[in-house]
Amino acid sequence: APVARDSGMRSPPRRIAGGRPVIRSLLYLAGLQASRRDPAFAAFRARLEAAGKRPKQAIIAVARKLLTVLNAMLRDAKDYATANP
């Protein structure tokens, strides 16, 4: 969850803390590669960045979407080719 470190009127970008850092790092790297190599995820990232998201925020959103797709693939026992991100 994002951690707020505000002070008065100062409101810097939030940082993610807690949870499982190894899993979080792996998901970030998977999201980065998915947004570079898969056309559907690349289009999703481009749409987010065009809407004003910072690049790292867009990559985190791709990682979350990738996790959702992977969970659906496991649930339905389908290959990625049949999954719809």
GROMACS .gro file of N, CA, C and O in nm:
model
  340
    1ALA      N    1   0.084  -0.118   0.000
    1ALA     CA    2   0.000   0.000   0.000
    1ALA      C    3   0.089   0.124   0.000
    1ALA      O    4   0.197   0.124   0.060
    2PRO      N    5   0.047   0.229  -0.068
    2PRO     CA    6   0.127   0.351  -0.068
    2PRO      C    7   0.141   0.410   0.072
    2PRO      O    8   0.046   0.410   0.150
    3VAL      N    9   0.259   0.458   0.105
    3VAL     CA   10   0.287   0.517   0.234
    3VAL      C   11   0.298   0.668   0.216
    3VAL      O   12   0.379   0.716   0.137
    4ALA      N   13   0.216   0.743   0.288
    4ALA     CA   14   0.218   0.888   0.279
    4ALA      C   15   0.329   0.944   0.368
    4ALA      O   16   0.341   0.906   0.483
    5ARG      N   17   0.409   1.033   0.314
    5ARG     CA   18   0.512   1.101   0.392
    5ARG      C   19   0.495   1.251   0.371
    5ARG      O   20   0.588   1.320   0.330
    6ASP      N   21   0.376   1.299   0.398
    6ASP     CA   22   0.344   1.440   0.379
    6ASP      C   23   0.393   1.521   0.499
    6ASP      O   24   0.403   1.471   0.610
    7SER      N   25   0.422   1.647   0.473
    7SER     CA   26   0.461   1.739   0.578
    7SER      C   27   0.408   1.877   0.542
    7SER      O   28   0.458   1.941   0.451
    8GLY      N   29   0.305   1.919   0.611
    8GLY     CA   30   0.245   2.049   0.581
    8GLY      C   31   0.185   2.049   0.442
    8GLY      O   32   0.107   1.963   0.407
    9MET      N   33   0.226   2.142   0.361
    9MET     CA   34   0.176   2.151   0.224
    9MET      C   35   0.255   2.061   0.128
    9MET      O   36   0.216   2.043   0.014
   10ARG      N   37   0.367   2.007   0.175
   10ARG     CA   38   0.452   1.923   0.091
   10ARG      C   39   0.388   1.786   0.076
   10ARG      O   40   0.354   1.721   0.174
   11SER      N   41   0.372   1.741  -0.047
   11SER     CA   42   0.313   1.611  -0.073
   11SER      C   43   0.392   1.541  -0.184
   11SER      O   44   0.355   1.547  -0.301
   12PRO      N   45   0.504   1.474  -0.148
   12PRO     CA   46   0.584   1.407  -0.250
   12PRO      C   47   0.513   1.282  -0.301
   12PRO      O   48   0.413   1.238  -0.242
   13PRO      N   49   0.563   1.223  -0.407
   13PRO     CA   50   0.503   1.098  -0.455
   13PRO      C   51   0.505   0.990  -0.347
   13PRO      O   52   0.600   0.982  -0.269
   14ARG      N   53   0.401   0.910  -0.341
   14ARG     CA   54   0.392   0.802  -0.243
   14ARG      C   55   0.489   0.691  -0.280
   14ARG      O   56   0.525   0.674  -0.395
   15ARG      N   57   0.529   0.617  -0.180
   15ARG     CA   58   0.615   0.501  -0.203
   15ARG      C   59   0.544   0.377  -0.151
   15ARG      O   60   0.466   0.384  -0.058
   16ILE      N   61   0.575   0.264  -0.212
   16ILE     CA   62   0.515   0.138  -0.170
   16ILE      C   63   0.608   0.074  -0.068
   16ILE      O   64   0.729   0.066  -0.089
   17ALA      N   65   0.551   0.029   0.043
   17ALA     CA   66   0.630  -0.035   0.148
   17ALA      C   67   0.551  -0.151   0.205
   17ALA      O   68   0.430  -0.159   0.189
   18GLY      N   69   0.618  -0.239   0.274
   18GLY     CA   70   0.551  -0.353   0.335
   18GLY      C   71   0.530  -0.464   0.234
   18GLY      O   72   0.575  -0.459   0.122
   19GLY      N   73   0.460  -0.566   0.275
   19GLY     CA   74   0.432  -0.678   0.186
   19GLY      C   75   0.555  -0.764   0.166
   19GLY      O   76   0.644  -0.772   0.251
   20ARG      N   77   0.561  -0.829   0.051
   20ARG     CA   78   0.672  -0.919   0.020
   20ARG      C   79   0.757  -0.856  -0.090
   20ARG      O   80   0.719  -0.856  -0.206
   21PRO      N   81   0.871  -0.799  -0.052
   21PRO     CA   82   0.952  -0.724  -0.149
   21PRO      C   83   1.003  -0.809  -0.266
   21PRO      O   84   1.015  -0.758  -0.377
   22VAL      N   85   1.032  -0.937  -0.244
   22VAL     CA   86   1.082  -1.021  -0.353
   22VAL      C   87   0.973  -1.039  -0.458
   22VAL      O   88   0.997  -1.024  -0.578
   23ILE      N   89   0.851  -1.069  -0.413
   23ILE     CA   90   0.739  -1.086  -0.506
   23ILE      C   91   0.711  -0.954  -0.577
   23ILE      O   92   0.687  -0.952  -0.699
   24ARG      N   93   0.712  -0.844  -0.503
   24ARG     CA   94   0.686  -0.712  -0.562
   24ARG      C   95   0.790  -0.681  -0.670
   24ARG      O   96   0.755  -0.633  -0.779
   25SER      N   97   0.916  -0.710  -0.645
   25SER     CA   98   1.022  -0.685  -0.743
   25SER      C   99   1.003  -0.771  -0.868
   25SER      O  100   1.019  -0.722  -0.980
   26LEU      N  101   0.970  -0.897  -0.848
   26LEU     CA  102   0.949  -0.986  -0.963
   26LEU      C  103   0.829  -0.942  -1.046
   26LEU      O  104   0.833  -0.944  -1.169
   27LEU      N  105   0.722  -0.900  -0.980
   27LEU     CA  106   0.605  -0.852  -1.054
   27LEU      C  107   0.637  -0.724  -1.131
   27LEU      O  108   0.590  -0.706  -1.243
   28TYR      N  109   0.717  -0.637  -1.072
   28TYR     CA  110   0.756  -0.514  -1.140
   28TYR      C  111   0.834  -0.547  -1.267
   28TYR      O  112   0.807  -0.493  -1.375
   29LEU      N  113   0.933  -0.638  -1.255
   29LEU     CA  114   1.013  -0.673  -1.372
   29LEU      C  115   0.929  -0.744  -1.478
   29LEU      O  116   0.946  -0.720  -1.598
   30ALA      N  117   0.836  -0.829  -1.435
   30ALA     CA  118   0.747  -0.896  -1.530
   30ALA      C  119   0.657  -0.794  -1.600
   30ALA      O  120   0.633  -0.804  -1.721
   31GLY      N  121   0.607  -0.697  -1.524
   31GLY     CA  122   0.525  -0.592  -1.584
   31GLY      C  123   0.603  -0.507  -1.682
   31GLY      O  124   0.551  -0.468  -1.788
   32LEU      N  125   0.728  -0.478  -1.649
   32LEU     CA  126   0.814  -0.401  -1.739
   32LEU      C  127   0.834  -0.475  -1.871
   32LEU      O  128   0.817  -0.417  -1.979
   33GLN      N  129   0.867  -0.603  -1.864
   33GLN     CA  130   0.889  -0.680  -1.986
   33GLN      C  131   0.759  -0.700  -2.064
   33GLN      O  132   0.759  -0.695  -2.187
   34ALA      N  133   0.649  -0.722  -1.995
   34ALA     CA  134   0.520  -0.738  -2.063
   34ALA      C  135   0.483  -0.610  -2.136
   34ALA      O  136   0.433  -0.615  -2.249
   35SER      N  137   0.511  -0.496  -2.074
   35SER     CA  138   0.476  -0.369  -2.139
   35SER      C  139   0.569  -0.337  -2.256
   35SER      O  140   0.536  -0.255  -2.340
   36ARG      N  141   0.682  -0.402  -2.263
   36ARG     CA  142   0.773  -0.382  -2.375
   36ARG      C  143   0.748  -0.479  -2.489
   36ARG      O  144   0.767  -0.446  -2.605
   37ARG      N  145   0.709  -0.602  -2.456
   37ARG     CA  146   0.706  -0.708  -2.557
   37ARG      C  147   0.568  -0.752  -2.601
   37ARG      O  148   0.553  -0.805  -2.710
   38ASP      N  149   0.467  -0.737  -2.519
   38ASP     CA  150   0.333  -0.781  -2.555
   38ASP      C  151   0.251  -0.661  -2.604
   38ASP      O  152   0.240  -0.561  -2.533
   39PRO      N  153   0.193  -0.671  -2.723
   39PRO     CA  154   0.121  -0.555  -2.778
   39PRO      C  155   0.003  -0.509  -2.691
   39PRO      O  156  -0.021  -0.388  -2.679
   40ALA      N  157  -0.069  -0.601  -2.629
   40ALA     CA  158  -0.184  -0.563  -2.547
   40ALA      C  159  -0.140  -0.486  -2.423
   40ALA      O  160  -0.198  -0.383  -2.389
   41PHE      N  161  -0.036  -0.535  -2.356
   41PHE     CA  162   0.013  -0.467  -2.237
   41PHE      C  163   0.084  -0.336  -2.273
   41PHE      O  164   0.078  -0.240  -2.198
   42ALA      N  165   0.152  -0.334  -2.389
   42ALA     CA  166   0.216  -0.211  -2.433
   42ALA      C  167   0.113  -0.103  -2.462
   42ALA      O  168   0.133   0.014  -2.427
   43ALA      N  169   0.003  -0.142  -2.523
   43ALA     CA  170  -0.104  -0.045  -2.550
   43ALA      C  171  -0.166   0.006  -2.420
   43ALA      O  172  -0.197   0.125  -2.408
   44PHE      N  173  -0.182  -0.083  -2.323
   44PHE     CA  174  -0.236  -0.044  -2.193
   44PHE      C  175  -0.144   0.057  -2.125
   44PHE      O  176  -0.190   0.160  -2.075
   45ARG      N  177  -0.014   0.030  -2.128
   45ARG     CA  178   0.083   0.123  -2.067
   45ARG      C  179   0.084   0.257  -2.140
   45ARG      O  180   0.085   0.363  -2.076
   46ALA      N  181   0.080   0.254  -2.272
   46ALA     CA  182   0.079   0.378  -2.350
   46ALA      C  183  -0.046   0.460  -2.319
   46ALA      O  184  -0.039   0.584  -2.308
   47ARG      N  185  -0.159   0.393  -2.305
   47ARG     CA  186  -0.284   0.464  -2.272
   47ARG      C  187  -0.276   0.530  -2.136
   47ARG      O  188  -0.317   0.645  -2.118
   48LEU      N  189  -0.216   0.461  -2.038
   48LEU     CA  190  -0.202   0.518  -1.904
   48LEU      C  191  -0.107   0.638  -1.905
   48LEU      O  192  -0.135   0.740  -1.842
   49GLU      N  193   0.004   0.625  -1.977
   49GLU     CA  194   0.100   0.735  -1.981
   49GLU      C  195   0.042   0.855  -2.056
   49GLU      O  196   0.068   0.970  -2.019
   50ALA      N  197  -0.039   0.829  -2.159
   50ALA     CA  198  -0.104   0.939  -2.231
   50ALA      C  199  -0.206   1.010  -2.143
   50ALA      O  200  -0.231   1.129  -2.160
   51ALA      N  201  -0.261   0.936  -2.045
   51ALA     CA  202  -0.359   0.995  -1.953
   51ALA      C  203  -0.291   1.071  -1.839
   51ALA      O  204  -0.359   1.125  -1.753
   52GLY      N  205  -0.156   1.070  -1.835
   52GLY     CA  206  -0.085   1.149  -1.734
   52GLY      C  207  -0.018   1.069  -1.624
   52GLY      O  208   0.040   1.127  -1.533
   53LYS      N  209  -0.023   0.936  -1.630
   53LYS     CA  210   0.047   0.856  -1.528
   53LYS      C  211   0.197   0.863  -1.552
   53LYS      O  212   0.244   0.869  -1.667
   54ARG      N  213   0.273   0.861  -1.444
   54ARG     CA  214   0.418   0.855  -1.458
   54ARG      C  215   0.457   0.715  -1.505
   54ARG      O  216   0.383   0.618  -1.483
   55PRO      N  217   0.572   0.700  -1.573
   55PRO     CA  218   0.610   0.569  -1.629
   55PRO      C  219   0.612   0.455  -1.527
   55PRO      O  220   0.562   0.346  -1.556
   56LYS      N  221   0.666   0.480  -1.409
   56LYS     CA  222   0.670   0.372  -1.310
   56LYS      C  223   0.531   0.336  -1.259
   56LYS      O  224   0.503   0.220  -1.231
   57GLN      N  225   0.443   0.434  -1.248
   57GLN     CA  226   0.305   0.405  -1.210
   57GLN      C  227   0.238   0.318  -1.315
   57GLN      O  228   0.163   0.226  -1.283
   58ALA      N  229   0.265   0.347  -1.442
   58ALA     CA  230   0.206   0.269  -1.550
   58ALA      C  231   0.259   0.125  -1.548
   58ALA      O  232   0.183   0.030  -1.571
   59ILE      N  233   0.387   0.108  -1.517
   59ILE     CA  234   0.445  -0.026  -1.512
   59ILE      C  235   0.382  -0.104  -1.397
   59ILE      O  236   0.352  -0.224  -1.411
   60ILE      N  237   0.361  -0.041  -1.283
   60ILE     CA  238   0.296  -0.108  -1.170
   60ILE      C  239   0.154  -0.149  -1.207
   60ILE      O  240   0.107  -0.257  -1.172
   61ALA      N  241   0.083  -0.063  -1.282
   61ALA     CA  242  -0.052  -0.097  -1.326
   61ALA      C  243  -0.049  -0.217  -1.422
   61ALA      O  244  -0.135  -0.305  -1.415
   62VAL      N  245   0.053  -0.222  -1.509
   62VAL     CA  246   0.068  -0.336  -1.599
   62VAL      C  247   0.097  -0.462  -1.518
   62VAL      O  248   0.043  -0.570  -1.547
   63ALA      N  249   0.181  -0.451  -1.415
   63ALA     CA  250   0.213  -0.566  -1.331
   63ALA      C  251   0.087  -0.619  -1.262
   63ALA      O  252   0.066  -0.741  -1.255
   64ARG      N  253   0.003  -0.529  -1.214
   64ARG     CA  254  -0.121  -0.572  -1.150
   64ARG      C  255  -0.214  -0.639  -1.250
   64ARG      O  256  -0.275  -0.741  -1.222
   65LYS      N  257  -0.223  -0.584  -1.370
   65LYS     CA  258  -0.307  -0.643  -1.474
   65LYS      C  259  -0.251  -0.780  -1.514
   65LYS      O  260  -0.327  -0.874  -1.535
   66LEU      N  261  -0.118  -0.791  -1.524
   66LEU     CA  262  -0.055  -0.919  -1.556
   66LEU      C  263  -0.088  -1.023  -1.449
   66LEU      O  264  -0.119  -1.138  -1.481
   67LEU      N  265  -0.083  -0.984  -1.323
   67LEU     CA  266  -0.116  -1.075  -1.214
   67LEU      C  267  -0.262  -1.121  -1.224
   67LEU      O  268  -0.292  -1.239  -1.205
   68THR      N  269  -0.351  -1.029  -1.259
   68THR     CA  270  -0.491  -1.064  -1.276
   68THR      C  271  -0.509  -1.164  -1.390
   68THR      O  272  -0.584  -1.261  -1.378
   69VAL      N  273  -0.439  -1.141  -1.500
   69VAL     CA  274  -0.447  -1.232  -1.615
   69VAL      C  275  -0.392  -1.369  -1.577
   69VAL      O  276  -0.452  -1.472  -1.611
   70LEU      N  277  -0.280  -1.372  -1.508
   70LEU     CA  278  -0.221  -1.501  -1.468
   70LEU      C  279  -0.314  -1.577  -1.373
   70LEU      O  280  -0.330  -1.700  -1.386
   71ASN      N  281  -0.377  -1.508  -1.279
   71ASN     CA  282  -0.472  -1.574  -1.190
   71ASN      C  283  -0.590  -1.630  -1.267
   71ASN      O  284  -0.637  -1.741  -1.239
   72ALA      N  285  -0.640  -1.556  -1.366
   72ALA     CA  286  -0.752  -1.604  -1.448
   72ALA      C  287  -0.709  -1.725  -1.531
   72ALA      O  288  -0.788  -1.820  -1.549
   73MET      N  289  -0.586  -1.724  -1.582
   73MET     CA  290  -0.537  -1.838  -1.658
   73MET      C  291  -0.530  -1.963  -1.571
   73MET      O  292  -0.569  -2.072  -1.615
   74LEU      N  293  -0.482  -1.949  -1.449
   74LEU     CA  294  -0.477  -2.062  -1.357
   74LEU      C  295  -0.617  -2.112  -1.322
   74LEU      O  296  -0.643  -2.232  -1.319
   75ARG      N  297  -0.708  -2.017  -1.296
   75ARG     CA  298  -0.845  -2.054  -1.259
   75ARG      C  299  -0.915  -2.131  -1.371
   75ARG      O  300  -0.980  -2.232  -1.346
   76ASP      N  301  -0.896  -2.084  -1.495
   76ASP     CA  302  -0.966  -2.143  -1.609
   76ASP      C  303  -0.886  -2.251  -1.680
   76ASP      O  304  -0.936  -2.311  -1.775
   77ALA      N  305  -0.763  -2.274  -1.638
   77ALA     CA  306  -0.673  -2.373  -1.699
   77ALA      C  307  -0.658  -2.346  -1.848
   77ALA      O  308  -0.673  -2.437  -1.931
   78LYS      N  309  -0.627  -2.223  -1.886
   78LYS     CA  310  -0.610  -2.183  -2.026
   78LYS      C  311  -0.468  -2.132  -2.047
   78LYS      O  312  -0.403  -2.084  -1.955
   79ASP      N  313  -0.425  -2.140  -2.173
   79ASP     CA  314  -0.296  -2.084  -2.211
   79ASP      C  315  -0.309  -1.934  -2.232
   79ASP      O  316  -0.419  -1.881  -2.246
   80TYR      N  317  -0.195  -1.867  -2.240
   80TYR     CA  318  -0.198  -1.722  -2.257
   80TYR      C  319  -0.261  -1.683  -2.390
   80TYR      O  320  -0.329  -1.581  -2.399
   81ALA      N  321  -0.241  -1.762  -2.492
   81ALA     CA  322  -0.296  -1.729  -2.623
   81ALA      C  323  -0.447  -1.713  -2.618
   81ALA      O  324  -0.505  -1.639  -2.696
   82THR      N  325  -0.514  -1.781  -2.525
   82THR     CA  326  -0.660  -1.772  -2.516
   82THR      C  327  -0.704  -1.672  -2.410
   82THR      O  328  -0.821  -1.642  -2.400
   83ALA      N  329  -0.607  -1.621  -2.332
   83ALA     CA  330  -0.642  -1.524  -2.228
   83ALA      C  331  -0.656  -1.386  -2.293
   83ALA      O  332  -0.591  -1.356  -2.393
   84ASN      N  333  -0.740  -1.301  -2.235
   84ASN     CA  334  -0.761  -1.169  -2.289
   84ASN      C  335  -0.723  -1.065  -2.184
   84ASN      O  336  -0.799  -1.042  -2.091
   85PRO      N  337  -0.605  -0.998  -2.199
   85PRO     CA  338  -0.567  -0.900  -2.097
   85PRO      C  339  -0.651  -0.784  -2.104
   85PRO      O  340  -0.676  -0.685  -2.113
   0.00000   0.00000   0.00000
